[in-house]
Each structure stands twice: as structure tokens, then as C-alpha cells.
XYZ file of C-alpha atoms in Angstrom:
170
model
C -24.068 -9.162 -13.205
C -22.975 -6.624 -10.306
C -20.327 -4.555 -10.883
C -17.123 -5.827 -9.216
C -15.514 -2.481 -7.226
C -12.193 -3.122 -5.105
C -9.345 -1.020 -3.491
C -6.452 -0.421 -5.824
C -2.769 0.741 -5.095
C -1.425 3.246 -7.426
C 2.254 5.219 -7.593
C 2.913 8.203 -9.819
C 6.274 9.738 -11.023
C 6.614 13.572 -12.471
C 8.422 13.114 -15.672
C 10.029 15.674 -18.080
C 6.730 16.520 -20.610
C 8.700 15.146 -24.019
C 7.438 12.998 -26.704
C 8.304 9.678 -26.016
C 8.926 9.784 -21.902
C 5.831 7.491 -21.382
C 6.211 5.065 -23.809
C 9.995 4.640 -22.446
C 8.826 3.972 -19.171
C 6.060 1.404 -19.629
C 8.274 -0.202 -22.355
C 10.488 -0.681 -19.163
C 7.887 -1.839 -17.040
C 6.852 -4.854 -20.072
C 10.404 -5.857 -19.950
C 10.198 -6.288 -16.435
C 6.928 -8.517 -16.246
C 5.124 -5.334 -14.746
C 0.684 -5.783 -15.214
C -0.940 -2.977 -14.883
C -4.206 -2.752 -14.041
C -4.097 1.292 -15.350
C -2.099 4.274 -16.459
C -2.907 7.591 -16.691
C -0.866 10.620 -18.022
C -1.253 14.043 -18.025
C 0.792 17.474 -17.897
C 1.848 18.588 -14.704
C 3.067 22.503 -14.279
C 5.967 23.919 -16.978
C 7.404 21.366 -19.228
C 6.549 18.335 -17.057
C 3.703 15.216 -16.699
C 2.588 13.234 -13.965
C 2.314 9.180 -14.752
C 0.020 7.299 -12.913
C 0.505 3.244 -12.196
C -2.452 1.402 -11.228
C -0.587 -1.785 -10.362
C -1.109 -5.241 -9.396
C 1.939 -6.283 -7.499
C 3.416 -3.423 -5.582
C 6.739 -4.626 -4.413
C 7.227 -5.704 -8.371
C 6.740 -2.180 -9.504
C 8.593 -0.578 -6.661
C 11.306 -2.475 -7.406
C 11.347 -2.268 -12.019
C 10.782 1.320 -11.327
C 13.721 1.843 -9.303
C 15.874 -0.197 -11.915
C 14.619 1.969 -14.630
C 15.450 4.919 -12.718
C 12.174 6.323 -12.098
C 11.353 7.724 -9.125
C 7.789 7.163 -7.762
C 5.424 8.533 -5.189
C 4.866 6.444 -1.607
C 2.079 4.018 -2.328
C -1.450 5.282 -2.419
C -4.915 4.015 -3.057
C -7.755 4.591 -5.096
C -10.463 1.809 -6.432
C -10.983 -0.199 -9.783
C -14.576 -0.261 -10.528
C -15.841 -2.842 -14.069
C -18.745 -4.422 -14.761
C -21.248 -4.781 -17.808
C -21.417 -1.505 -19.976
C -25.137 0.013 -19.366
C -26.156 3.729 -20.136
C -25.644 5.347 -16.287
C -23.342 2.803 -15.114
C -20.992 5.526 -13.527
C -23.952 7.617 -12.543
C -25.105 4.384 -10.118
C -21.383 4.694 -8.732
C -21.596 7.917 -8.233
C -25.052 7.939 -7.007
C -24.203 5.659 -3.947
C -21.441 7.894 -2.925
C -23.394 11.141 -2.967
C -26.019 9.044 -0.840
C -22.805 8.642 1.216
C -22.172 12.414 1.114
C -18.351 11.500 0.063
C -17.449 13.885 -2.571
C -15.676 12.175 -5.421
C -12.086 14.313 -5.949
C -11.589 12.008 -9.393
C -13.179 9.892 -12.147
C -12.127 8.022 -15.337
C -14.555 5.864 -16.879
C -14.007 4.147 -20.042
C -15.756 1.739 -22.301
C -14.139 -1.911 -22.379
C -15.558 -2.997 -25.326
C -17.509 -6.382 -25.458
C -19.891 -4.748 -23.331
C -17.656 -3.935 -20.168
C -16.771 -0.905 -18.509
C -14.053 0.479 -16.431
C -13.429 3.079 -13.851
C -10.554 4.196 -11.693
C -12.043 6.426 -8.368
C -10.353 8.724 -6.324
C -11.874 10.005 -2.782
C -10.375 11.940 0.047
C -8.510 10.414 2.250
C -10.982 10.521 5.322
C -13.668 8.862 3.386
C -11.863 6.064 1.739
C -13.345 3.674 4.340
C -16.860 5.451 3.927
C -16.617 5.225 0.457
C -15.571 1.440 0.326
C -18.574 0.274 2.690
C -20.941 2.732 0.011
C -19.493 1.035 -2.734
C -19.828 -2.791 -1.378
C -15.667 -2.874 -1.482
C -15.470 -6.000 1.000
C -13.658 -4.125 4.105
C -10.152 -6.436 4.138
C -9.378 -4.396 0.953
C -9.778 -1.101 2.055
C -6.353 0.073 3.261
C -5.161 1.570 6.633
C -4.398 5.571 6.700
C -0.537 5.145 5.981
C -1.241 4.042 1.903
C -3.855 6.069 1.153
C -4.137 9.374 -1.086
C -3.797 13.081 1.129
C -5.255 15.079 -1.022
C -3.885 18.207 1.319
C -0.049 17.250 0.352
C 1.672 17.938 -2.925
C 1.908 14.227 -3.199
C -1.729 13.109 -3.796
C -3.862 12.352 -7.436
C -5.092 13.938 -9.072
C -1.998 16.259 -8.911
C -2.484 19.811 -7.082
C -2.080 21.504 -10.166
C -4.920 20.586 -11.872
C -4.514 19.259 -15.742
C -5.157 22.118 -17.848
C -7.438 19.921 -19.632
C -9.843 19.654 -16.539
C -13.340 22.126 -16.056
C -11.981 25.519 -14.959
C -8.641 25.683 -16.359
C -7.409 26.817 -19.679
């Protein structure tokens, strides 16, 4: 079975860094019907964290967020990569990018379980089009300029001050 790759929407919100914060959010997004398709969270300069929503229906989100009082990001894009857990699953992903000569600015890949895989990919901005058409992402799903990620502008994922977590930083 091929993997299945496709263009994803995303927001994020820069939340106080306190335990708790996360949980109260996305315990506000279940209320309101909100699917994710992912989340990620990590700290984000002094005392705060960036929350990323991968979401399915953005006007849905847009609109729970702003009735939880959580202010989000403009809309941006990534891709959702899954398929059938195999030792160098990512690597192939990765592989057909280099091939590409995109350079990949961010990568989460997780086991499933049951013998799937998952993957959330983030590319600059100029090669989100190049990177679909590498990828197989059928082209009606890879969005226009105005929704996807700048990685130049404070407003872009992986956040411009990288995690402390990440290679390099301490």
C-alpha cells in the first residue's frame, strides 16, 4: 500500500507556558466538535509555548478558537503524510524531496500502531508546490501563496525561536 501524502492547513497560538494551558484549550476545542488531524506543543521564548492545530475544517476551528478566546495565526499549510509502518519509511519521504533539492525546514514522524505511520512536513514556502508534485500530493490540494507557511516572518512553523529541545540549542 502507497503511502497517502496530502496538503494540510494548520493555525498556531502562543500561549502562556503553564501546566495545564494545553489541555484547556483542546478540552475547548472537544466541546466544540473540533477533529484534529494533529497538535503539536512546544516552548516558545520566556515563559511561553507555541500550539500547533493540524485541522480538518478550518472555518470550524477559526471560529471555536475565537469563542474560547484564543487567538490564532492566519492559516498556513504543511502536509499529512501515513501509510504502513516499514523501517525507512520517512527516509523514502525524505529521499524524494532531496531528489527534489527542497530542503525540509520540519519533521515529526510517529508510529501509529497497528502497523501505520504518521508524519506532519513542513517546507519553505517557495517549494511547497515543488515539494507536493515530489511527493505525488495530487496538485488541487496544494494551496495558492496567500495560506502557506513564510518561513522569513515571525509568523511561520516551526517558530523562529527554535525549541530548545531541537539540535543546536540548549
Amino acid at each position: 500500500m502507497a503511502d497517502e501524502m496530502k496538503k494540510v492547513e494548520y493555525y498556531y497560538a502562543t500561549v502562556p507556558d503553564k501546566p495545564g494551558e494545553a489541555q484547556r484549550i483542546l478540552a475547548a476545542m472537544h466541546q466544540a466538535g473540533i477533529d484534529l488531524l494533529g497538535f503539536s506543543g512546544f516552548p516558545h521564548g520566556a515563559r511561553k509555548s507555541q500550539l500547533d492545530f493540524i485541522v480538518k475544517d478550518s472555518a470550524a476551528f477559526v471560529k471555536a478558537a475565537k469563542a474560547a478566546n484564543l487567538s490564532v495565526s492566519k492559516k498556513k499549510s504543511g502536509f499529512l503524510i501515513q501509510g504502513e509502518d516499514r523501517p525507512g519509511a520517512v527516509a523514502e519521504v525524505l529521499g524524494k524531496l532531496a531528489e527534489a533539492g527542497i530542503n525540509v525546514t520540519s519533521v515529526q514522524a510517529v508510529c501509529a500502531g497497528s502497523g501505520r505511520y504518521g508524519a506532519l512536513l513542513w517546507v519553505k514556502q517557495p517549494d511547497l508546490r515543488k515539494a507536493g508534485k515530489a511527493l505525488g500530493v495530487p496538485k488541487s490540494t496544494v494551496g495558492t501563496p496567500s495560506d502557506i507557511v513564510d518561513e522569513a516572518s515571525e509568523e511561520s512553523f516551526p517558530a523562529s525561536d527554535a525549541p530548545s529541545w531541537t539540535p543546536g540549542h540548549s
